[in-house]
Short mmCIF file of C-alpha atoms and ligand atoms in Angstrom, two decimals:
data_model
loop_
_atom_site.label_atom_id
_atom_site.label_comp_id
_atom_site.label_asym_id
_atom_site.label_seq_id
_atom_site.Cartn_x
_atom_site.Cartn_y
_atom_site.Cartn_z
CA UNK A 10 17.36 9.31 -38.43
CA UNK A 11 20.70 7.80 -40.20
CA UNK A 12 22.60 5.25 -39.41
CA UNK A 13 26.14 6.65 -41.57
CA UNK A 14 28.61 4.13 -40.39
CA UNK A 15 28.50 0.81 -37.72
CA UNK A 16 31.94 -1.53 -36.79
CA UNK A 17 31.81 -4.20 -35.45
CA UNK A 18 34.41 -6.44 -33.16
CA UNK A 19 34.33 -10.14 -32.23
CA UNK A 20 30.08 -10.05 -32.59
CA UNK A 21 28.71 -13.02 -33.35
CA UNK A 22 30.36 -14.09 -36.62
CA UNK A 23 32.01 -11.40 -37.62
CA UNK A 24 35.64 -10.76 -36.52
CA UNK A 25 36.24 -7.26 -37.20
CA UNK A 26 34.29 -5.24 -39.99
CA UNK A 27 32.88 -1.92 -40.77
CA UNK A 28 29.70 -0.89 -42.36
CA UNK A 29 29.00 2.40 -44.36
CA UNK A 30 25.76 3.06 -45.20
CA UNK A 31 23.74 4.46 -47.79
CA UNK A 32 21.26 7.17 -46.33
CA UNK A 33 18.92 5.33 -48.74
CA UNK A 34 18.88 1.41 -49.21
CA UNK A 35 21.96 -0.53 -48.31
CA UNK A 36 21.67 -3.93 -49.41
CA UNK A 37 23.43 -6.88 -47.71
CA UNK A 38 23.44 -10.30 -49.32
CA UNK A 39 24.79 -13.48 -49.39
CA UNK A 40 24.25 -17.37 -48.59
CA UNK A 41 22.58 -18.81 -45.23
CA UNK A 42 24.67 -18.38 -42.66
CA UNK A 43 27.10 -16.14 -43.54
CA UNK A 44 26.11 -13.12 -41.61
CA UNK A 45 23.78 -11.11 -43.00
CA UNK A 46 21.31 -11.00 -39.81
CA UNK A 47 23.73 -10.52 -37.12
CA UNK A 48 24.88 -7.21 -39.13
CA UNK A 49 21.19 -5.85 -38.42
CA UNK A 50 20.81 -7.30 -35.40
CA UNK A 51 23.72 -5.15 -34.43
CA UNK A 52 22.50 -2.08 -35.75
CA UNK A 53 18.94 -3.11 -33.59
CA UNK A 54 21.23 -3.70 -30.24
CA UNK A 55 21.63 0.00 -30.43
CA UNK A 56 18.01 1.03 -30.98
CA UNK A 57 16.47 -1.79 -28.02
CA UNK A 58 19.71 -2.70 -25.65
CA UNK A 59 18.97 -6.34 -26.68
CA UNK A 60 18.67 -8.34 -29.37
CA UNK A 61 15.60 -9.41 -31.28
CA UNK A 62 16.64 -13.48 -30.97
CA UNK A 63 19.33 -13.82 -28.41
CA UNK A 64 18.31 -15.16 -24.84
CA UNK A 65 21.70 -14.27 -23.83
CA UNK A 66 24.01 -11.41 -24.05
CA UNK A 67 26.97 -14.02 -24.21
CA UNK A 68 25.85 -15.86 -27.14
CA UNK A 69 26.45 -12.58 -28.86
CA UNK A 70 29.92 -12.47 -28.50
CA UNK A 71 32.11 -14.55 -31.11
CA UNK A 72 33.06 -17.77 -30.30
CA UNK A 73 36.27 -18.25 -28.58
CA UNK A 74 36.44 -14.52 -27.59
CA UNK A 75 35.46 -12.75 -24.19
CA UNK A 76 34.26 -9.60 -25.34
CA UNK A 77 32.29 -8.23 -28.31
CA UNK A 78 32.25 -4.17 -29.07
CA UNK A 79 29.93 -2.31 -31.61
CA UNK A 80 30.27 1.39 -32.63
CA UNK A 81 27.66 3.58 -34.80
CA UNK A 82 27.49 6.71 -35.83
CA UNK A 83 24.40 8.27 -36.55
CA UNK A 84 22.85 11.59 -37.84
CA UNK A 85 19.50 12.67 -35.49
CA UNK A 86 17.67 15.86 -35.86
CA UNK A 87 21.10 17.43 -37.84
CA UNK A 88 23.44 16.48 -35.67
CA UNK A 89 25.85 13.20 -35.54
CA UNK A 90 26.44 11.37 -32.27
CA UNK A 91 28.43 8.20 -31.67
CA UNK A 92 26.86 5.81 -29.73
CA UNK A 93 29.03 2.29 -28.37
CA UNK A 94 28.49 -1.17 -26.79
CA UNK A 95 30.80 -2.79 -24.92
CA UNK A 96 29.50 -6.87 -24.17
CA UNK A 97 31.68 -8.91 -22.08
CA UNK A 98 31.08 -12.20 -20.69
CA UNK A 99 29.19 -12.38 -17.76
CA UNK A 100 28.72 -9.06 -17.32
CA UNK A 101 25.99 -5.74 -18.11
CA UNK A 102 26.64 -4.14 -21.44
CA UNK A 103 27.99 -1.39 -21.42
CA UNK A 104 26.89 2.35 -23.53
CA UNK A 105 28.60 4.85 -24.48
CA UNK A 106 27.36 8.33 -26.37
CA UNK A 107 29.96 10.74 -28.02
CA UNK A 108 32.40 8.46 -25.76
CA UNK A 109 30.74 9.26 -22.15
CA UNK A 110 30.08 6.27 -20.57
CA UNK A 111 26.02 5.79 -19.78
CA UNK A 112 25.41 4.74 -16.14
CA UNK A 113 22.20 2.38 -17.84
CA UNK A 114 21.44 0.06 -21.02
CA UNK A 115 17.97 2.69 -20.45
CA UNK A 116 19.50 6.01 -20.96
CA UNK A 117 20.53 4.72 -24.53
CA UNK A 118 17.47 3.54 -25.88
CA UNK A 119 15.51 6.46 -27.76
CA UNK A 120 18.64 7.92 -29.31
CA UNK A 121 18.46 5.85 -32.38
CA UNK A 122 15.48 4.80 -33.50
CA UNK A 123 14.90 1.65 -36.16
CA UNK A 124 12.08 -0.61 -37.06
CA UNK A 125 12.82 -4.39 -37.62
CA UNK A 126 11.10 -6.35 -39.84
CA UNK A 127 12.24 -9.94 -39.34
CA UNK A 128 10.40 -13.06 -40.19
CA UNK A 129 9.87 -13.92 -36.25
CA UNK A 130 7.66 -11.31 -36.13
CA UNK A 131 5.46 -12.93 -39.02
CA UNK A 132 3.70 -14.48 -35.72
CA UNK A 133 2.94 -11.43 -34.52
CA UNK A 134 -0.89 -12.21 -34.89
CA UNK A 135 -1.18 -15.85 -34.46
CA UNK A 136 0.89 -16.39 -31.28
CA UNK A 137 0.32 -15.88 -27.97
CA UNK A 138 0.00 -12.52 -26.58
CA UNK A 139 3.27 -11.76 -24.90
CA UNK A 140 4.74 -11.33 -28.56
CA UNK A 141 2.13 -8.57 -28.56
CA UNK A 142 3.23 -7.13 -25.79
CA UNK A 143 6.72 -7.25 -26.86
CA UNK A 144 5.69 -5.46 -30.30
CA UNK A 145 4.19 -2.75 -28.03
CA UNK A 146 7.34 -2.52 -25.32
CA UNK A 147 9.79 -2.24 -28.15
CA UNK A 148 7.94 0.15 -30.05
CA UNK A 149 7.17 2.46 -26.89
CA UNK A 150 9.81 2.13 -24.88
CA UNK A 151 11.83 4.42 -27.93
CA UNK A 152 9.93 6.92 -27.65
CA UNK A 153 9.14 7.19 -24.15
CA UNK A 154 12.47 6.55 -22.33
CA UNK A 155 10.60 6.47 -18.67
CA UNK A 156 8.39 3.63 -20.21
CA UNK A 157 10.63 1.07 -19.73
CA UNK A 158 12.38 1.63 -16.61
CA UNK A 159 8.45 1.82 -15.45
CA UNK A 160 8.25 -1.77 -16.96
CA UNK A 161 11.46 -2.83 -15.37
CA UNK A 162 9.58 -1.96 -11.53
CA UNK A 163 6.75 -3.43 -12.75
CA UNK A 164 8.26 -6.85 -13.14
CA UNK A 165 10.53 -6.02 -9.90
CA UNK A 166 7.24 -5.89 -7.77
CA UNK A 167 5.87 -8.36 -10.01
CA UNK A 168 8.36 -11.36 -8.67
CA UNK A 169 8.35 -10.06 -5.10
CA UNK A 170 4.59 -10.22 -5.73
CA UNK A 171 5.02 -13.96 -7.02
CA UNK A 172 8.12 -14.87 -4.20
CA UNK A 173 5.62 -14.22 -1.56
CA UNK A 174 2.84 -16.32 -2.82
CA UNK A 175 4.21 -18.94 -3.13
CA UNK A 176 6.16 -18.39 0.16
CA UNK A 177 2.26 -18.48 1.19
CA UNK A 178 1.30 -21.48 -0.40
CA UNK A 179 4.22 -23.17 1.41
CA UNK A 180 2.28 -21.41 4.78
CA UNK A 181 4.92 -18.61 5.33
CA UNK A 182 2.39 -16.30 5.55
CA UNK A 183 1.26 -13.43 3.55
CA UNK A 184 0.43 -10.42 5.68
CA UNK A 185 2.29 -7.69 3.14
CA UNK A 186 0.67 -8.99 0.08
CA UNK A 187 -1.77 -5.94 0.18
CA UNK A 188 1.06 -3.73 -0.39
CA UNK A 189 2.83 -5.45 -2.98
CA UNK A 190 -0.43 -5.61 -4.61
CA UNK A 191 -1.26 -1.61 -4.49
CA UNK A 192 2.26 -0.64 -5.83
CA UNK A 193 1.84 -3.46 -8.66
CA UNK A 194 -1.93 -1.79 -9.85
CA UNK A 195 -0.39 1.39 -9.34
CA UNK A 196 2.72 0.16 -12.06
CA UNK A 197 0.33 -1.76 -14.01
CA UNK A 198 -2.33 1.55 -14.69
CA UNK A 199 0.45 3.33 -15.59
CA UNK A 200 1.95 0.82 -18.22
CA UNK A 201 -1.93 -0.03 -19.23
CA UNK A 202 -2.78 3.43 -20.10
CA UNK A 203 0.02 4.24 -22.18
CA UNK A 204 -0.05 0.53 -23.96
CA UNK A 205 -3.77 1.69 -24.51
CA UNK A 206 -3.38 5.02 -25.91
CA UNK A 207 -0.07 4.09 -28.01
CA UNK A 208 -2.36 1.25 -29.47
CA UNK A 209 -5.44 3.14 -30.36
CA UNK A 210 -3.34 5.72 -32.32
CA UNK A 211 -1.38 2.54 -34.04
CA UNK A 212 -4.22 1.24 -35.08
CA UNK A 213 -6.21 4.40 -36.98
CA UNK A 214 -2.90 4.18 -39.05
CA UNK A 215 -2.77 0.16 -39.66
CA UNK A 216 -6.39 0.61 -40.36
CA UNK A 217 -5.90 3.27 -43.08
CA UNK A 218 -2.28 1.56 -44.63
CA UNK A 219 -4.28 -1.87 -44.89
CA UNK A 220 -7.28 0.07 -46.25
CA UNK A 221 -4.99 1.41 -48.76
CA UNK A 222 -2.74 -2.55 -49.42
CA UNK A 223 -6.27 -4.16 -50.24
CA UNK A 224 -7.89 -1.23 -52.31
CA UNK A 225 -10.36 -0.53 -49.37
CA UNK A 226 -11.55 -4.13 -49.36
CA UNK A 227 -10.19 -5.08 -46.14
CA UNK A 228 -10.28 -3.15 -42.44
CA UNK A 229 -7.65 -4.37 -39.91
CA UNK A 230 -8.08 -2.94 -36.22
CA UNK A 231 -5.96 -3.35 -33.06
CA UNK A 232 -7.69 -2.72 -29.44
CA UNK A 233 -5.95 -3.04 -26.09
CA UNK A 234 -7.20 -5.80 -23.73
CA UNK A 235 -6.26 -5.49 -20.39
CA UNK A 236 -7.16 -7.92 -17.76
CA UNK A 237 -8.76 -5.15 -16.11
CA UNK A 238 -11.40 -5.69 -18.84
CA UNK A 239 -12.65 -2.58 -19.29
CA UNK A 240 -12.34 -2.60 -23.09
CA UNK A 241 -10.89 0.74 -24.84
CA UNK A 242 -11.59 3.21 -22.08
CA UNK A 243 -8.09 3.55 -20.45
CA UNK A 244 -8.77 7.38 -20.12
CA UNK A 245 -8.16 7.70 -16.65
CA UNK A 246 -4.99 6.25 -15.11
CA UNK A 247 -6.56 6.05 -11.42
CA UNK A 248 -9.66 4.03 -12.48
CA UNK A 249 -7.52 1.47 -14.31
CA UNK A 250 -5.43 1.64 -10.82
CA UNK A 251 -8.74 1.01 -8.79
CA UNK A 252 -9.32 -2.06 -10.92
CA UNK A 253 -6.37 -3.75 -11.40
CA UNK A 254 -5.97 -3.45 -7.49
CA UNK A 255 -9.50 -4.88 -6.96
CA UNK A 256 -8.73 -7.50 -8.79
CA UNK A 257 -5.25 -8.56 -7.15
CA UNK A 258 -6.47 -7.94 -3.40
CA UNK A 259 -10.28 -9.99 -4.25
CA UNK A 260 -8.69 -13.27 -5.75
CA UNK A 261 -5.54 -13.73 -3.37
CA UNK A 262 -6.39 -17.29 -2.66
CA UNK A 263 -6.95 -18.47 -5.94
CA UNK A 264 -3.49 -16.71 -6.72
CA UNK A 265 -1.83 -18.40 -3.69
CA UNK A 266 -2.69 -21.57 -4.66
CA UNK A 267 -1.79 -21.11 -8.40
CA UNK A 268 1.68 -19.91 -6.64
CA UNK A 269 1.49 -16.74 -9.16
CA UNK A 270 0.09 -13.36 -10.33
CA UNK A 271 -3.10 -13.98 -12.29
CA UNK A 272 -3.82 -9.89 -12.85
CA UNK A 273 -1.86 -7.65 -14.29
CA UNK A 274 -0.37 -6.31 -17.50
CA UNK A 275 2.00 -9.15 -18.15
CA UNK A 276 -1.42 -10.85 -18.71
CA UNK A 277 -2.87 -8.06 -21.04
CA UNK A 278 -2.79 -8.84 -25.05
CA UNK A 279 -3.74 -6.53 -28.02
CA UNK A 280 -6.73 -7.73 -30.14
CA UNK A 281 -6.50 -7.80 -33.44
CA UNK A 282 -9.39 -7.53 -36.17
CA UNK A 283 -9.78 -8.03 -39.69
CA UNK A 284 -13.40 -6.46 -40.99
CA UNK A 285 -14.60 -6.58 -37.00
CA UNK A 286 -13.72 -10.68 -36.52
CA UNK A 287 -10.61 -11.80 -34.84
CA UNK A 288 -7.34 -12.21 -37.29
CA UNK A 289 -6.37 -14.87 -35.30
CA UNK A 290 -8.49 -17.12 -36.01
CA UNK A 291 -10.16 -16.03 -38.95
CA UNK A 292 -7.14 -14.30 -41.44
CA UNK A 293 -5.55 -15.97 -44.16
CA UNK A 294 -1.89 -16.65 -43.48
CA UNK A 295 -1.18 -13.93 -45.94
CA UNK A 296 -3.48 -11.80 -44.95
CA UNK A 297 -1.57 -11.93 -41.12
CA UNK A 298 1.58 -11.30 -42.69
CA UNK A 299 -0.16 -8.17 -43.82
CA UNK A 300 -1.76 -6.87 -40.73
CA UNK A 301 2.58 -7.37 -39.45
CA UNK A 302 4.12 -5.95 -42.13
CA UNK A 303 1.39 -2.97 -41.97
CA UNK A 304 1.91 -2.68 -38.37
CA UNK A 305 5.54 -2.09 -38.72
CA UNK A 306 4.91 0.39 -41.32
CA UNK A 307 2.76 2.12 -38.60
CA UNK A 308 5.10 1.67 -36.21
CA UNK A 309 7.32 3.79 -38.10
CA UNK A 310 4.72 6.06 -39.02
CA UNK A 311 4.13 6.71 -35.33
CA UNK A 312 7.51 7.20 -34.27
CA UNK A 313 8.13 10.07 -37.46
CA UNK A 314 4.97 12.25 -36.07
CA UNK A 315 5.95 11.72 -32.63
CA UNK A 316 9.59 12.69 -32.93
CA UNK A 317 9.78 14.47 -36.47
CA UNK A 318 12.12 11.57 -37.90
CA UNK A 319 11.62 8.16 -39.72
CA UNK A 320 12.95 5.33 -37.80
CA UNK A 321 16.27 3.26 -39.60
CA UNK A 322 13.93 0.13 -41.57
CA UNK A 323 15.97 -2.74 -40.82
CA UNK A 324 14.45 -5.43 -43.13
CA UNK A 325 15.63 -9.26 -42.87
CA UNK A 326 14.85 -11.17 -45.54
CA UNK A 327 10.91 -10.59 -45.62
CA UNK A 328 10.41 -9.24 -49.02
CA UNK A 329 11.22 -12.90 -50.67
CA UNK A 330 8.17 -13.97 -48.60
CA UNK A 331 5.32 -11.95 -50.12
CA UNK A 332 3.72 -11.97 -53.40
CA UNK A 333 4.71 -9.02 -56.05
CA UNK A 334 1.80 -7.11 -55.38
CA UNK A 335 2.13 -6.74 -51.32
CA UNK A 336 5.97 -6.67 -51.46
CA UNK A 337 5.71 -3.56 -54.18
CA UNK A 338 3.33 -2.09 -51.76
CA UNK A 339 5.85 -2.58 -48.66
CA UNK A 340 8.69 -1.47 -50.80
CA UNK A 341 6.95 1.62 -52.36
CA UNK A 342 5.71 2.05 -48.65
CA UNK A 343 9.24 2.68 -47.17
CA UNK A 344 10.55 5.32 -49.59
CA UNK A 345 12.18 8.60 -48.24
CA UNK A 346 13.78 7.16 -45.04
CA UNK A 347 16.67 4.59 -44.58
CA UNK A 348 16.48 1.28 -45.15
CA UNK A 349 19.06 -1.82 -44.44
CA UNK A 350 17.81 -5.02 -46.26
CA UNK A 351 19.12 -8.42 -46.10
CA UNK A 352 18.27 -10.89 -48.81
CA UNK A 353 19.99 -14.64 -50.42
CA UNK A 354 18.36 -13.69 -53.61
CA UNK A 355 20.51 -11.33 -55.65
CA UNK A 356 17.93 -10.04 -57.77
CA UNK A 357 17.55 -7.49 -55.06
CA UNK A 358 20.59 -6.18 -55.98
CA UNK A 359 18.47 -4.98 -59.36
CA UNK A 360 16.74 -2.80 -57.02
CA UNK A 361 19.46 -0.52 -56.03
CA UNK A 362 19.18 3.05 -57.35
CA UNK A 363 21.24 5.32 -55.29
CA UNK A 364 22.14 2.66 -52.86
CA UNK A 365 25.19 0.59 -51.36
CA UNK A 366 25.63 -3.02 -51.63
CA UNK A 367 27.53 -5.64 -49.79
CA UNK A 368 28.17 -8.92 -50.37
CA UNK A 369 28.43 -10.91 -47.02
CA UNK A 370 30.73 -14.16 -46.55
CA UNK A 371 31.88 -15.68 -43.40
CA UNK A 372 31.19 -12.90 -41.50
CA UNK A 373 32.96 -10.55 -44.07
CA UNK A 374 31.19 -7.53 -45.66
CA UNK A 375 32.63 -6.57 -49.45
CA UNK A 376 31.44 -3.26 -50.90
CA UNK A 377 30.15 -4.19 -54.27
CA UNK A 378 30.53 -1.48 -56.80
CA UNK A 379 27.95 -0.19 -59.30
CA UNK A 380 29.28 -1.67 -61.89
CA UNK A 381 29.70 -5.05 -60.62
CA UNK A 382 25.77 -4.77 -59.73
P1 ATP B 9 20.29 -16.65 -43.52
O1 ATP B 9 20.31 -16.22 -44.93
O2 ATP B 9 20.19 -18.12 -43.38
O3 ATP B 9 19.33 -15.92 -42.68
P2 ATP B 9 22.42 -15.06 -42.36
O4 ATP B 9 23.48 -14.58 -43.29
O5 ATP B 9 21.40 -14.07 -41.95
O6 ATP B 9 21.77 -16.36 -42.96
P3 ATP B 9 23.26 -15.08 -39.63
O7 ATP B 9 22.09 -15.49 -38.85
O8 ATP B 9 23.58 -13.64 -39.67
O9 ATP B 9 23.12 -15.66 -41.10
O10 ATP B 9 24.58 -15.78 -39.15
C1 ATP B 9 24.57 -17.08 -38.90
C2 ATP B 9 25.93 -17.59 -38.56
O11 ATP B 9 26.52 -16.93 -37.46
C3 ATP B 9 25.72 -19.04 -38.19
O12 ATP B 9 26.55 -19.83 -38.95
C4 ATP B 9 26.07 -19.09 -36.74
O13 ATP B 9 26.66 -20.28 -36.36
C5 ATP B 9 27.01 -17.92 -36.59
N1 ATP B 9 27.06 -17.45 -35.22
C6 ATP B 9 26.02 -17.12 -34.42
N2 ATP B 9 26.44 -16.72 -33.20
C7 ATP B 9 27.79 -16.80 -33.24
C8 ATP B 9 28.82 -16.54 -32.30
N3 ATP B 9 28.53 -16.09 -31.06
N4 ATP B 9 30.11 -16.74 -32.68
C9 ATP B 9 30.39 -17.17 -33.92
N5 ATP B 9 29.47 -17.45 -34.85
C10 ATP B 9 28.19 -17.27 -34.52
MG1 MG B 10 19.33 -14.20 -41.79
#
């Protein structure tokens, strides 16, 4: 997967500006503030339909405008497509591919594929577990386009589910809640077993990349936990059903007076080990920004097997974090597929082989020639 060329138009920042990019490394660099990360995050809007950091589409548009537009063209599989986003205020986005307008945000995602590194994600394994989740909904949902609009009923039935307990609470009654909560277990096996699956096969490649980063001194796992507790056997999509429905029809009136859903995969997390005890509590800060960065590597990884293509490696600012001996592992780790790097520090610049460089001010990518590097 390339990403050959990107424009952008009143996003964020930047005014009006076009990208070309190296099918290798393009670096972009520059001060704080002066763009750098809403150029990837604008290449990501295109692999997700939203943005890593913004709650709202709006605050993606540039100040004092009404609309924002971003174009890419990209090379999948031997063939180029164009793919477009249209943001206005108040409104859905709306895709385009090769200029045909795409009834939903859902029909885009999986046609361009990246991987972002950013330094949110450095929390990955210390924060709560709906950034977990999210790691695993981003990462799926590109390769299995039904996955998400599954997720998106999910969380439909999910706040009728939550309306009409509380409506109960407030003593409206609850006679349909049996329903709602069939067709949620039903949703929630579905999203469980593939979360499950899609996690086991993650982790037999985080466990051999960080087996590899520490010279074989160091095993990192990752196991699904569903509140269905039934540990790693998500084999069969109709037992997980059976259980997850138990549980929401046996503990309705603890539910009704909590005024929410207590079961369910919104409530599931991903546990992760280093040598068999929980990273969480027992990894070294570094040693979390490993099991991340390794995870992302995998993540990639998984996506090339599945779909016969590396992901785009959209990396902000992360290699200035690690020490020389992890970041020449992550760098040396990433060869043979494109990469888009941000970085302040223009050493990186030293890096570039048979890349392209920009320099990024106000907003304002400048090519930056080989012999200026
Ligand atoms: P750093 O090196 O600190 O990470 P950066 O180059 O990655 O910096 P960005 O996050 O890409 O910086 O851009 C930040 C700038 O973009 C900020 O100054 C911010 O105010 C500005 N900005 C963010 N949203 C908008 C918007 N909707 N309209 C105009 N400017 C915006
Ligand atoms: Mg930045």
């Amino acid at each position: 997967m390339i990403c050959s060329r990107i424009e952008y138009r009143d996003f964020r920042n930047i005014e009006s500006a076009k990208l070309e990019l190296s099918p290798e490394v393009t670096i972009l660099y520059g001060k704080n503030a002066q763009g750098k990360t809403n150029m990837l995050e604008g290449v990501y809007l295109f692999a997700q339909g939203k943005s890593h950091r913004a709650g709202r589409d709006n605050e993606l548009i540039r100040f004092g405008a009404n609309a924002a537009s971003l174009s890419m063209e990209y090379e999948s599989g031997g063939r180029k497509n164009t793919l477009r986003l249209d943001i206005s205020e108040g409104k859905h986005k709306t895709p385009y591919k090769n200029s045909v307008r795409l009834d939903r945000l859902s029909e885009m995602i999986g046609n361009f594929r990246a991987v972002l590194f950013s330094p949110e994600h450095l929390s990955i394994v210390k924060s709560g577990p709906s950034e977990r989740r999210v790691f695993l909904d981003v990462a799926i949902s590109q390769l299995r386009p039904v996955y998400m609009r599954t997720l998106q009923r999910y969380n439909t039935i999910l706040m009728q589910r939550n309306a009409l307990l509380k409506g109960a609470k407030a003593g409206r009654g609850s006679a349909s809640l049996e329903a709602w909560s069939t067709s949620l277990a039903e949703y929630a096996a579905k999203i469980a077993v593939i979360r499950a699956e899609y996690t086991e096969k993650l982790s037999n490649i985080v466990s051999e990349l960080y087996a590899d980063m520490t010279g074989g001194r160091e095993e990192a796992r990752l196991q699904y936990h569903g509140t269905s507790r039934i540990g790693g056997d998500y084999g069969s999509e109709q037992r997980v059903r059976e259980i997850y429905r138990r549980q929401l029809t046996e503990n309705t009136e603890r539910e009704i007076f909590l005024g929410s859903t207590q079961y369910g995969i919104h409530k599931d997390d991903v546990d992760i080990t280093l040598n068999g005890k929980d990273a969480k509590f027992f990894a070294s800060q570094g040693q979390q920004r490993s099991i991340v960065l390794t995870m992302k590597l995998a993540e990639g990884e998984y996506s090339k097997r599945e779909t016969g293509e590396y992901p785009v490696f959209l990396l902000d600012d992360i290699l200035s974090e690690l020490d020389p001996a992890r970041r020449s592992y992550i760098v040396s780790g990433i060869r043979d597929r494109q990469v888009i790097i941000t970085s302040c520090d223009t050493s990186v610049k030293r890096r570039l082989r048979d890349g392209v460089c920009y320099c990024v001010k106000s907003g304002v990518p400048t090519l930056i020639s080989k012999e200026q590097v």
